[in-house]
Amino acid sequence: MSEKIKVEMNDWLFNAGIIGFVNILEHSGDKVEKYDNYIEFKEEVLDDFEEKYFKYLIDTYEKQLSWNKIVSYRPIIEHFKEEGLDQFNKDNLERLNSYIKDVKYYTKSASYKAAYNLIESNKNVIELSKSLKTIKVRKKDTIESVLEKVNYSHQILEEIIDYMDNPSHKKYLAGKNVIYTIVKNSWNGISFLNPQTKEKNIYIDFKEYFVKPTTEYIEIDKSKYKYNCFNCDNQIKDLKNHYGFLNNIGFDVDKKASHVWKFNNDAAMCPICKLIYSCTPAGIMYVYNRGIFINDNINIASLINTNNKIKYEINNEEKISSGSTYKALMNSLAQKYNNKIKYEISDIQVIRYEDENYRFNILSKQMLNILNNTSEDLSKLINSGYKEINTYFNIYELVIDRLFNNQNLFTLVHKLLIFKLSSPNNCRFNNLHIKRVLNINKKFMEGMGFMNVKEKDIIKSASGSGYYLREKYRQKGAVDKLSGISYRLLNAIKTNNKDMFMDTLLNCYLYAQKSVPKIFLDALKDEENFKNIGYAFVTGLIEGKENGGDNNAK
Ligand SMILES: [Zn+2]
C-alpha cells in the first residue's frame, strides 16, 4: 500500500506539529508535498521515523544540551596537547575547574545513567569522572606545581569526551538531554516521558508508542469504526488517545473550540494526529524553557518560513539565552514585514511559552506597523534592565510584552524613574534608555490613534527642559533638592494631577529665575500629552550628564 496520507492545518498547536513533522522529514532527506493548507506524504517516510525524530531535535537544539557543554571543551584540550602547558595560566585553571565541576555533575545525573545502560561499551564513565578533582594552587606555590595534575585531568576528560562524542553513544546521551530539556516543554507523561514506561530504549519506546500504531492505523480498514478523531474527523476505534499528554493543552481559551472539548471527555484523536502532535517540539522553537511559535497560517510554506527564520536567528546567536526568543521573534516579524507590500500584511498570531504556560497575542497590522517604526529604539534596549528583589528584568522584553498586549508604557516609565531615584545601583539603564521607551510609547499612542501626531519632538524638548533646569539648580548648589521635587512630579503625573504638577513646576522655575518653557502649555491640553511631556521632563531632571553611563545606550 502506498497511498498518500493527507494532513490538514488546524489550530495553532497542530500546525506547530505539522511544521515539526515536515522539519523532521526534510532534515533526513525525505519528501513531503506542501499545499496551501495541507501536506501529503507516503507511508514509507515513516520507516525509522524515531531515528529521524531524534536526529532533528538533537541537531536543532544541540547548543542547548548539556552533552554539548561536555564535548565542546575538546578544542581547549587539543590546544594544550599541541602547545604544551607552558602557557597554561590561572584563568585557564579556573575555566578547567568549573568545567570539571560540570562534567562531574552531569555524568552522574539520573538521565546520563539511564543512557549508559543503552550503550554498549566497556568504559565506566562514572568511575572516570569520580577520579577527576578540581585543582587548587596553594598560596605559596606557583601554577607550575599543578601542571602535572592538569595534564592528568586533560587525559581523563579526553577519554570522557571521546565516549560522549561517539555517534552511537551520542544518540542516546543527547537524545535523553533533548527529552528533558526540550520535548518536556511540549508534552509529557507518555512513551519515554512516562516514568513507568517499561521500554528503556527511548528510540524503541517512541517507535512502539507513536509510529507503529500510525502505520497500523493507515493500513487497517476503518469503515466499521464508530468514533471520530476530534482533530481530523477520521474514523477511530475507541477514545483512548485523549489530549491529556499535551502540556496545558495549548488551546487558546478564548476560542470556542476549547470549551467544546474541555467539557467533553469524549475528545480523542487518531494515531496520525497523535504522531503529528508529538512533533510539536520540532515546530515550536524552544530556548530552554521558553518557546515561540508564529501561527502565520496563510499557507504551509509561509508557516515554515516564518518559524524557521526564528530557529535560524536563535541558533546563530553567539550565546543563546532565554532572551534570545524575543530578539528572534522581532527579527522574524521585521523580515516578514519588509518582505511584504504594506497592504498585504494581515493579523498574526504569536504564541509564547513562558513559565510553563502559553501566552497568546494577535498582532494587528497596526501593531506590526508600530513595531516596525520603533525597531531602532527597541533594538537599543536589548541590554538594559534592572534588578528587583533578586530578579533581573529586561526592559526590552517588558516593552515588547506591553506592546503585544496593546498597553501603553506609562506605568513602566514611572517604575523606571522611581527606581532610578530610589535604588540607582540596581539600574542597568540611563536616561537615554528611558527616552527611548518614551519615544516608543509616543509612536505607539499615535499609531493606535490615541494621540494626534505632533510634528514637534516633545520627548526631546521636554527632557531637554528638565536637563537645563537641573543645570540651573547645580549652579545654585541645590541639586539635592531635585530628588524630592522629582518624587512630587512623578506622583502628580501618576495621579493625573495637573495642578500639582504645574504648581511644583512653577515653583522650580521661579527658584531658578527662568521662564517656564512653552512645551508645558501643550502638556495641559490633554492627558496623554501631559504624561508624555511630564515623564520626559522628569527623565531629564533626575539624571544629567554627570551620571554618564551612556555607553549602553548607543
Ligand atoms: Zn486525526
Coordinates of C-alpha atoms and ligand atoms in Angstrom, one line a residue:
M1 CA 0.0 0.0 0.0
S2 CA 1.4 3.3 -1.0
E3 CA -1.4 5.6 -0.7
K4 CA -0.6 9.2 0.2
I5 CA -1.5 10.4 3.6
K6 CA -3.0 13.9 3.9
V7 CA -2.8 16.1 6.9
E8 CA -4.6 19.4 7.1
M9 CA -3.8 22.5 9.1
N10 CA -5.9 23.1 12.2
D11 CA -5.4 25.0 15.4
W12 CA -2.0 26.5 16.1
L13 CA -0.7 23.6 18.2
F14 CA -1.5 21.1 15.5
N15 CA 0.1 23.5 12.9
A16 CA 3.2 23.5 15.1
G17 CA 3.1 19.7 14.9
I18 CA 2.8 19.7 11.1
I19 CA 5.8 22.1 10.8
G20 CA 7.8 19.9 13.2
F21 CA 6.8 16.8 11.2
V22 CA 7.9 18.4 7.9
N23 CA 11.2 19.7 9.5
I24 CA 12.0 16.2 10.8
L25 CA 11.4 14.5 7.5
E26 CA 13.2 17.1 5.3
H27 CA 16.1 17.1 7.7
S28 CA 16.6 13.4 6.8
G29 CA 16.1 14.0 3.1
D30 CA 12.5 12.7 2.9
K31 CA 9.9 14.3 0.7
V32 CA 6.7 15.9 1.9
E33 CA 4.4 17.6 -0.5
K34 CA 3.2 21.0 0.7
Y35 CA 0.0 22.6 -0.4
D36 CA -1.8 25.7 0.8
N37 CA -3.4 24.2 3.9
Y38 CA -2.3 20.6 3.9
I39 CA 0.6 18.3 3.4
E40 CA 0.9 14.9 1.8
F41 CA 3.4 12.2 2.3
K42 CA 4.0 8.5 1.6
E43 CA 3.8 5.9 4.3
E44 CA 7.4 4.9 3.6
V45 CA 8.7 8.1 5.1
L46 CA 7.6 6.7 8.5
D47 CA 10.3 4.0 8.3
D48 CA 12.8 4.7 11.0
F49 CA 10.9 7.8 11.9
E50 CA 12.1 7.5 15.5
E51 CA 15.7 8.0 14.3
K52 CA 14.7 11.0 12.2
Y53 CA 12.8 12.4 15.1
F54 CA 15.7 12.4 17.5
K55 CA 18.2 13.4 14.8
Y56 CA 16.3 16.5 14.0
L57 CA 15.8 17.5 17.7
I58 CA 19.5 16.8 18.6
D59 CA 20.8 18.7 15.6
T60 CA 18.5 21.7 16.1
Y61 CA 18.9 22.1 19.9
E62 CA 22.5 20.9 20.2
K63 CA 23.8 24.2 21.5
Q64 CA 21.4 24.0 24.4
L65 CA 22.2 20.4 25.5
S66 CA 24.4 19.6 28.5
W67 CA 26.0 16.9 26.2
N68 CA 27.3 19.8 24.1
K69 CA 28.7 21.5 27.2
I70 CA 30.8 18.4 27.8
V71 CA 32.1 17.8 24.3
S72 CA 32.6 21.5 23.3
Y73 CA 35.7 21.6 25.6
R74 CA 37.7 19.4 23.3
P75 CA 39.4 22.1 21.3
I76 CA 40.9 23.5 24.5
I77 CA 42.4 20.2 25.5
E78 CA 43.7 19.7 22.0
H79 CA 45.3 23.2 22.0
F80 CA 47.3 22.4 25.2
K81 CA 48.2 19.0 23.8
E82 CA 49.8 20.6 20.8
E83 CA 51.3 23.6 22.5
G84 CA 52.2 22.0 25.8
L85 CA 51.3 23.5 29.2
D86 CA 54.0 26.3 29.1
Q87 CA 51.3 29.0 28.6
F88 CA 48.8 27.5 30.9
N89 CA 47.7 30.2 33.4
K90 CA 45.4 30.9 36.3
D91 CA 42.5 31.8 34.0
N92 CA 42.9 28.5 32.2
L93 CA 42.9 26.7 35.5
E94 CA 39.7 28.5 36.7
R95 CA 38.0 27.5 33.5
L96 CA 39.2 23.9 33.8
N97 CA 37.9 23.7 37.4
S98 CA 34.5 25.0 36.5
Y99 CA 34.4 22.5 33.6
I100 CA 35.4 19.7 35.8
K101 CA 32.5 20.6 38.2
D102 CA 30.1 20.5 35.3
V103 CA 31.3 17.2 34.0
K104 CA 31.2 15.6 37.4
Y105 CA 27.7 16.9 37.9
Y106 CA 26.2 15.7 34.6
T107 CA 27.9 12.4 34.3
K108 CA 26.3 11.1 37.5
S109 CA 22.9 12.5 36.9
A110 CA 20.0 10.1 36.5
S111 CA 19.3 10.8 32.8
Y112 CA 23.0 10.1 31.9
K113 CA 23.0 6.9 34.0
A114 CA 19.9 5.8 32.1
A115 CA 21.7 6.5 28.8
Y116 CA 24.8 4.5 29.8
N117 CA 22.6 1.4 30.1
L118 CA 21.6 1.7 26.5
I119 CA 25.2 2.0 25.3
E120 CA 27.5 -0.9 24.6
S121 CA 30.8 0.0 25.9
N122 CA 33.4 -1.2 28.5
K123 CA 34.1 2.3 29.7
N124 CA 32.8 3.2 33.1
V125 CA 32.2 6.9 32.8
I126 CA 31.1 7.3 36.4
E127 CA 34.3 5.9 37.6
L128 CA 36.3 8.1 35.2
S129 CA 34.6 11.2 36.4
K130 CA 35.0 10.2 40.0
S131 CA 38.7 10.3 39.5
L132 CA 38.5 13.9 38.4
K133 CA 39.2 16.5 41.0
T134 CA 39.2 20.3 40.9
I135 CA 42.8 21.6 41.2
K136 CA 43.9 24.1 43.8
V137 CA 47.2 26.0 43.8
R138 CA 48.4 26.6 47.4
K139 CA 49.2 30.2 48.3
K140 CA 53.0 29.9 48.2
D141 CA 53.0 27.7 45.2
T142 CA 53.2 28.6 41.5
I143 CA 50.9 27.3 38.8
E144 CA 53.8 25.1 37.7
S145 CA 53.3 23.0 40.7
V146 CA 49.9 21.7 39.5
L147 CA 50.7 21.2 35.8
E148 CA 51.0 17.5 36.2
K149 CA 47.6 17.3 37.7
V150 CA 46.2 19.4 34.8
N151 CA 47.8 17.0 32.4
Y152 CA 46.2 14.1 34.1
S153 CA 42.8 15.8 34.2
H154 CA 43.1 16.5 30.5
Q155 CA 43.7 12.9 29.7
I156 CA 40.7 11.7 31.8
L157 CA 38.5 14.4 30.2
E158 CA 39.5 13.5 26.8
E159 CA 38.5 9.9 27.5
I160 CA 35.1 11.1 28.7
I161 CA 34.7 13.3 25.7
D162 CA 35.6 10.5 23.3
Y163 CA 32.9 8.4 24.9
M164 CA 30.3 11.1 24.7
D165 CA 31.1 12.1 21.2
N166 CA 30.9 8.6 19.7
P167 CA 27.9 8.8 17.3
S168 CA 26.4 5.6 18.6
H169 CA 26.6 7.0 22.2
K170 CA 25.6 10.5 21.3
K171 CA 22.2 9.4 20.0
Y172 CA 21.3 8.2 23.5
L173 CA 23.1 10.8 25.6
A174 CA 22.0 13.8 23.6
G175 CA 18.6 12.0 23.0
K176 CA 18.0 11.9 26.7
N177 CA 19.1 15.5 27.0
V178 CA 16.7 16.6 24.3
I179 CA 13.8 14.8 26.0
Y180 CA 14.2 16.6 29.3
T181 CA 15.4 20.0 28.0
I182 CA 13.0 20.4 25.1
V183 CA 10.4 17.7 24.4
K184 CA 9.1 18.0 28.0
N185 CA 8.0 21.6 27.3
S186 CA 5.5 20.3 24.7
W187 CA 4.2 17.1 26.1
N188 CA 4.6 14.7 29.0
G189 CA 3.5 11.6 30.8
I190 CA 3.5 9.1 27.9
S191 CA 6.0 7.0 26.0
F192 CA 9.6 7.8 27.0
L193 CA 8.2 10.6 29.3
N194 CA 6.1 8.2 31.2
P195 CA 8.1 7.5 34.4
Q196 CA 6.6 3.9 34.5
T197 CA 7.5 3.1 30.9
K198 CA 8.7 -0.5 30.5
E199 CA 10.8 0.1 27.4
K200 CA 14.0 1.8 28.5
N201 CA 15.3 2.4 25.0
I202 CA 13.9 5.8 24.1
Y203 CA 14.0 5.1 20.3
I204 CA 12.1 1.8 20.6
D205 CA 9.7 3.4 23.0
F206 CA 8.9 6.2 20.6
K207 CA 8.5 3.8 17.7
E208 CA 6.2 1.4 19.6
Y209 CA 4.1 4.2 21.1
F210 CA 3.7 6.6 18.2
V211 CA 5.0 5.2 14.9
K212 CA 3.7 1.6 14.9
P213 CA 0.1 2.5 15.8
T214 CA 0.2 5.1 13.0
T215 CA 1.3 2.7 10.3
E216 CA -1.1 0.0 11.5
Y217 CA -3.9 2.6 11.5
I218 CA -3.1 3.7 8.0
E219 CA -3.4 0.2 6.6
I220 CA -6.4 -1.1 8.5
D221 CA -10.0 -0.9 7.3
K222 CA -11.6 1.8 9.3
S223 CA -15.1 1.7 7.9
K224 CA -16.7 0.0 10.9
Y225 CA -15.2 2.3 13.5
K226 CA -17.8 4.2 15.5
Y227 CA -15.9 7.3 16.7
N228 CA -14.2 10.2 15.0
C229 CA -10.9 11.9 15.6
F230 CA -11.6 15.2 17.3
N231 CA -9.0 16.9 15.2
C232 CA -9.3 15.5 11.7
D233 CA -12.6 13.7 11.8
N234 CA -11.2 10.4 10.6
Q235 CA -12.9 7.3 12.0
I236 CA -11.4 5.8 15.1
K237 CA -11.9 2.6 17.0
D238 CA -12.0 3.9 20.6
L239 CA -11.4 7.1 22.6
K240 CA -8.2 6.1 24.4
N241 CA -6.0 8.6 22.6
H242 CA -7.0 11.7 24.5
Y243 CA -5.4 15.1 24.7
G244 CA -4.0 14.9 28.2
F245 CA -0.4 14.4 27.2
L246 CA -0.2 17.9 25.7
N247 CA 1.0 20.4 28.2
N248 CA -1.5 23.0 29.3
I249 CA -3.5 21.8 26.3
G250 CA -2.3 24.7 24.4
F251 CA -5.7 25.8 23.2
D252 CA -6.5 29.4 23.1
V253 CA -9.0 29.7 25.9
D254 CA -10.7 32.5 24.0
K255 CA -11.6 30.1 21.2
K256 CA -14.9 28.3 21.2
A257 CA -13.3 25.0 20.3
S258 CA -11.6 24.8 23.6
H259 CA -14.8 25.0 25.5
V260 CA -16.3 22.3 23.4
W261 CA -13.6 19.8 24.1
K262 CA -12.7 20.9 27.6
F263 CA -16.0 19.8 28.9
N264 CA -16.2 16.9 26.6
N265 CA -14.4 13.9 27.9
D266 CA -15.0 12.1 24.6
A267 CA -12.4 14.2 22.7
A268 CA -9.9 11.8 21.3
M269 CA -7.6 11.7 18.3
C270 CA -6.4 9.3 15.7
P271 CA -2.9 7.8 15.8
I272 CA -1.8 10.0 12.8
C273 CA -2.8 13.2 14.6
K274 CA -1.1 11.9 17.8
L275 CA 2.1 11.4 15.9
I276 CA 1.9 14.9 14.4
Y277 CA 1.3 16.4 17.9
S278 CA 4.4 14.5 19.1
C279 CA 6.4 16.6 16.6
T280 CA 5.5 20.0 18.2
P281 CA 8.9 20.3 19.9
A282 CA 10.3 20.4 16.3
G283 CA 7.8 23.1 15.2
I284 CA 7.8 25.4 18.2
M285 CA 11.3 26.9 18.8
Y286 CA 12.4 26.5 22.3
V287 CA 15.2 28.1 24.2
Y288 CA 15.5 26.1 27.4
N289 CA 12.1 26.5 29.0
R290 CA 10.8 29.3 26.7
G291 CA 9.2 28.8 23.4
I292 CA 8.0 30.7 20.5
F293 CA 5.7 30.0 17.5
I294 CA 4.2 32.3 15.0
N295 CA 0.9 30.9 13.6
D296 CA 1.3 32.6 10.3
N297 CA -1.2 30.3 8.7
I298 CA -1.8 31.8 5.3
N299 CA -0.3 28.6 3.9
I300 CA 2.1 25.9 4.9
A301 CA 5.1 27.4 3.1
S302 CA 4.8 30.7 4.9
L303 CA 4.3 29.0 8.3
I304 CA 7.5 27.1 7.7
N305 CA 9.5 30.2 6.5
T306 CA 8.5 32.4 9.4
N307 CA 9.2 29.8 12.1
N308 CA 12.4 28.6 10.5
K309 CA 13.7 32.2 10.5
I310 CA 13.2 32.2 14.2
K311 CA 15.2 28.9 14.5
Y312 CA 17.9 30.3 12.3
E313 CA 18.2 33.5 14.4
I314 CA 18.4 31.7 17.6
N315 CA 20.9 29.2 16.5
N316 CA 23.1 31.9 15.1
E317 CA 23.3 33.8 18.4
E318 CA 26.8 33.7 19.8
K319 CA 25.5 32.9 23.2
I320 CA 21.9 31.5 23.4
S321 CA 20.0 32.8 26.4
S322 CA 16.3 32.8 27.2
G323 CA 16.1 36.4 26.0
S324 CA 17.1 35.1 22.5
T325 CA 13.4 34.2 21.9
Y326 CA 12.3 37.8 21.9
K327 CA 15.1 39.0 19.7
A328 CA 14.5 36.2 17.2
L329 CA 10.8 36.8 17.2
M330 CA 11.2 40.5 16.5
N331 CA 13.7 39.9 13.7
S332 CA 11.4 37.3 12.1
L333 CA 8.5 39.7 12.3
A334 CA 10.6 42.5 10.8
Q335 CA 11.7 40.4 7.9
K336 CA 8.1 39.3 7.3
Y337 CA 7.1 42.9 7.4
N338 CA 9.8 44.1 5.0
N339 CA 9.1 41.3 2.5
K340 CA 5.5 42.2 2.0
I341 CA 3.8 45.0 0.3
K342 CA 2.2 47.0 3.1
Y343 CA -1.4 46.3 2.2
E344 CA -0.7 42.5 2.2
I345 CA 0.0 42.4 5.8
S346 CA -2.6 40.7 7.9
D347 CA -3.0 39.9 11.6
I348 CA -0.5 37.5 13.0
Q349 CA -1.0 35.1 15.9
V350 CA 2.1 34.9 18.2
I351 CA 2.3 32.1 20.8
R352 CA 4.9 32.3 23.5
Y353 CA 5.6 29.6 26.1
E354 CA 6.8 31.0 29.4
D355 CA 6.6 29.9 33.0
E356 CA 5.0 26.7 31.8
N357 CA 2.1 28.5 30.2
Y358 CA 1.2 29.5 26.7
R359 CA 0.5 33.2 26.1
F360 CA -1.3 34.3 23.0
N361 CA -1.3 37.6 21.2
I362 CA -2.8 38.7 17.9
L363 CA -0.6 41.3 16.3
S364 CA -2.7 43.6 14.2
K365 CA -1.5 45.2 11.0
Q366 CA -1.5 48.5 13.1
M367 CA 0.7 46.9 15.7
L368 CA 3.1 45.4 13.1
N369 CA 3.5 48.9 11.7
I370 CA 4.3 50.3 15.2
L371 CA 6.8 47.6 15.9
N372 CA 8.4 48.3 12.6
N373 CA 8.5 52.1 13.2
T374 CA 10.0 51.6 16.7
S375 CA 12.5 48.9 15.8
E376 CA 15.5 51.2 16.1
D377 CA 14.6 52.5 19.6
L378 CA 13.6 49.0 20.6
S379 CA 16.9 47.4 19.5
K380 CA 18.8 49.8 21.7
L381 CA 17.0 48.5 24.8
I382 CA 18.2 44.9 24.4
N383 CA 20.8 45.1 27.1
S384 CA 19.0 47.4 29.5
G385 CA 17.3 46.2 32.7
Y386 CA 17.0 46.4 36.4
K387 CA 17.1 44.1 39.4
E388 CA 14.2 43.9 41.7
I389 CA 14.3 41.5 44.7
N390 CA 17.0 39.3 43.2
T391 CA 15.2 39.0 39.8
Y392 CA 16.6 40.7 36.8
F393 CA 14.1 42.3 34.4
N394 CA 15.0 43.1 30.8
I395 CA 13.4 46.3 29.6
Y396 CA 13.4 45.2 26.0
E397 CA 11.2 42.3 27.0
L398 CA 9.0 44.3 29.2
V399 CA 8.3 46.8 26.5
I400 CA 7.5 44.1 23.9
D401 CA 5.3 42.4 26.3
R402 CA 3.2 45.5 26.9
L403 CA 3.0 46.4 23.2
F404 CA 1.9 42.9 22.4
N405 CA -0.9 43.4 24.9
N406 CA -1.8 46.8 23.4
Q407 CA -0.8 48.5 26.7
N408 CA 0.9 51.9 26.8
L409 CA 4.3 52.2 28.6
F410 CA 3.5 54.9 31.2
T411 CA 3.5 52.5 34.2
L412 CA 6.8 51.1 33.0
V413 CA 8.3 54.6 32.6
H414 CA 7.1 55.5 36.0
K415 CA 8.6 52.5 37.6
L416 CA 12.0 53.1 35.9
L417 CA 12.1 56.7 37.1
I418 CA 11.2 55.7 40.7
F419 CA 13.9 53.0 40.5
K420 CA 16.4 55.5 39.2
L421 CA 15.6 57.7 42.2
S422 CA 15.4 55.1 44.9
S423 CA 17.9 52.4 44.0
P424 CA 20.2 53.5 41.3
N425 CA 22.6 50.7 42.0
N426 CA 20.0 48.2 40.7
C427 CA 19.5 50.0 37.4
R428 CA 21.3 48.9 34.3
F429 CA 19.8 51.8 32.2
N430 CA 20.2 55.5 31.9
N431 CA 18.1 58.4 30.9
L432 CA 18.7 57.8 27.2
H433 CA 17.0 54.4 27.6
I434 CA 14.0 56.0 29.3
K435 CA 13.8 58.5 26.5
R436 CA 13.7 55.6 24.0
V437 CA 10.9 54.0 25.9
L438 CA 9.0 57.3 25.8
N439 CA 9.7 57.6 22.1
I440 CA 8.3 54.1 21.6
N441 CA 5.3 54.9 23.7
K442 CA 4.6 58.1 21.8
K443 CA 4.7 56.2 18.5
F444 CA 2.5 53.5 20.0
M445 CA -0.1 56.0 21.1
E446 CA 0.0 57.8 17.7
G447 CA -0.1 54.5 15.8
M448 CA -3.1 53.3 17.8
G449 CA -4.9 56.7 17.3
F450 CA -4.8 57.6 21.0
M451 CA -2.9 60.8 20.2
N452 CA -2.6 63.3 17.4
V453 CA 0.6 63.1 15.6
K454 CA 2.7 66.0 16.7
E455 CA 5.4 67.4 14.4
K456 CA 7.5 68.6 17.3
D457 CA 9.6 66.2 19.1
I458 CA 8.0 66.6 22.5
I459 CA 10.1 63.9 24.2
K460 CA 13.3 65.5 23.3
S461 CA 12.4 69.1 24.1
A462 CA 10.7 68.2 27.4
S463 CA 13.6 66.1 28.6
G464 CA 15.9 68.9 27.4
S465 CA 14.0 71.4 29.6
G466 CA 14.5 69.0 32.6
Y467 CA 18.2 68.9 31.9
Y468 CA 18.6 72.7 31.7
L469 CA 16.6 73.2 34.9
R470 CA 18.9 70.7 36.6
E471 CA 21.9 72.7 35.4
K472 CA 20.4 75.9 37.0
Y473 CA 20.0 74.0 40.3
R474 CA 23.5 72.9 40.1
Q475 CA 24.8 76.4 39.6
K476 CA 22.9 77.4 42.7
G477 CA 24.3 74.4 44.6
A478 CA 20.8 73.0 45.1
V479 CA 20.9 69.7 43.1
D480 CA 20.0 67.8 46.3
K481 CA 16.5 69.4 46.2
L482 CA 15.7 67.7 42.9
S483 CA 15.1 64.3 44.2
G484 CA 12.2 65.4 46.4
I485 CA 10.9 67.5 43.6
S486 CA 11.1 64.6 41.2
Y487 CA 9.0 62.4 43.5
R488 CA 6.4 65.1 43.8
L489 CA 6.2 65.5 40.0
L490 CA 6.0 61.7 39.4
N491 CA 3.2 61.5 41.9
A492 CA 1.4 64.3 40.1
I493 CA 1.8 62.6 36.7
K494 CA 0.7 59.2 38.0
T495 CA -2.5 60.6 39.6
N496 CA -3.2 62.9 36.6
N497 CA -3.0 65.9 38.9
K498 CA -2.1 68.7 36.5
D499 CA -2.5 71.4 39.1
M500 CA 0.0 69.8 41.5
F501 CA 2.4 69.3 38.6
M502 CA 2.2 72.9 37.4
D503 CA 2.5 74.2 40.9
T504 CA 5.7 72.3 41.5
L505 CA 7.0 73.3 38.1
L506 CA 6.2 77.0 38.6
N507 CA 8.0 77.0 41.9
C508 CA 11.1 75.4 40.4
Y509 CA 11.3 77.9 37.6
L510 CA 10.7 80.7 40.0
Y511 CA 13.5 79.5 42.1
A512 CA 15.8 79.1 39.1
Q513 CA 14.7 82.6 37.8
K514 CA 13.8 81.2 34.4
S515 CA 10.6 81.4 32.5
V516 CA 8.5 78.2 32.0
P517 CA 9.1 76.7 28.6
K518 CA 6.3 76.7 26.1
I519 CA 6.1 73.0 25.9
F520 CA 4.2 72.8 29.2
L521 CA 1.3 74.7 27.6
D522 CA 0.9 71.6 25.4
A523 CA 1.1 69.4 28.4
L524 CA -2.1 70.9 29.8
K525 CA -4.1 70.3 26.6
D526 CA -4.7 66.5 27.0
E527 CA -3.9 63.7 29.3
E528 CA -1.6 61.7 27.1
N529 CA 0.5 64.7 26.2
F530 CA 0.6 65.6 29.8
K531 CA 2.0 62.2 30.7
N532 CA 4.5 62.0 27.8
I533 CA 5.8 65.5 28.5
G534 CA 5.8 65.1 32.2
Y535 CA 7.7 61.9 32.2
A536 CA 10.2 63.1 29.7
F537 CA 10.8 66.2 31.8
V538 CA 11.5 64.2 34.9
T539 CA 13.8 61.9 32.9
G540 CA 15.9 64.9 32.0
L541 CA 15.7 66.3 35.5
I542 CA 16.8 63.3 37.5
E543 CA 19.8 62.4 35.5
G544 CA 22.1 65.0 34.0
K545 CA 25.3 64.3 32.2
E546 CA 27.3 63.8 35.4
N547 CA 25.8 60.4 35.8
G548 CA 27.1 59.4 32.4
G549 CA 26.7 55.8 31.6
D550 CA 25.7 56.5 28.1
N551 CA 27.7 53.6 26.7
N552 CA 24.8 51.1 26.9
A553 CA 22.6 53.4 25.0
K554 CA 24.5 53.5 21.8
Ligands
ZN1 ZN -6.9 12.6 13.4

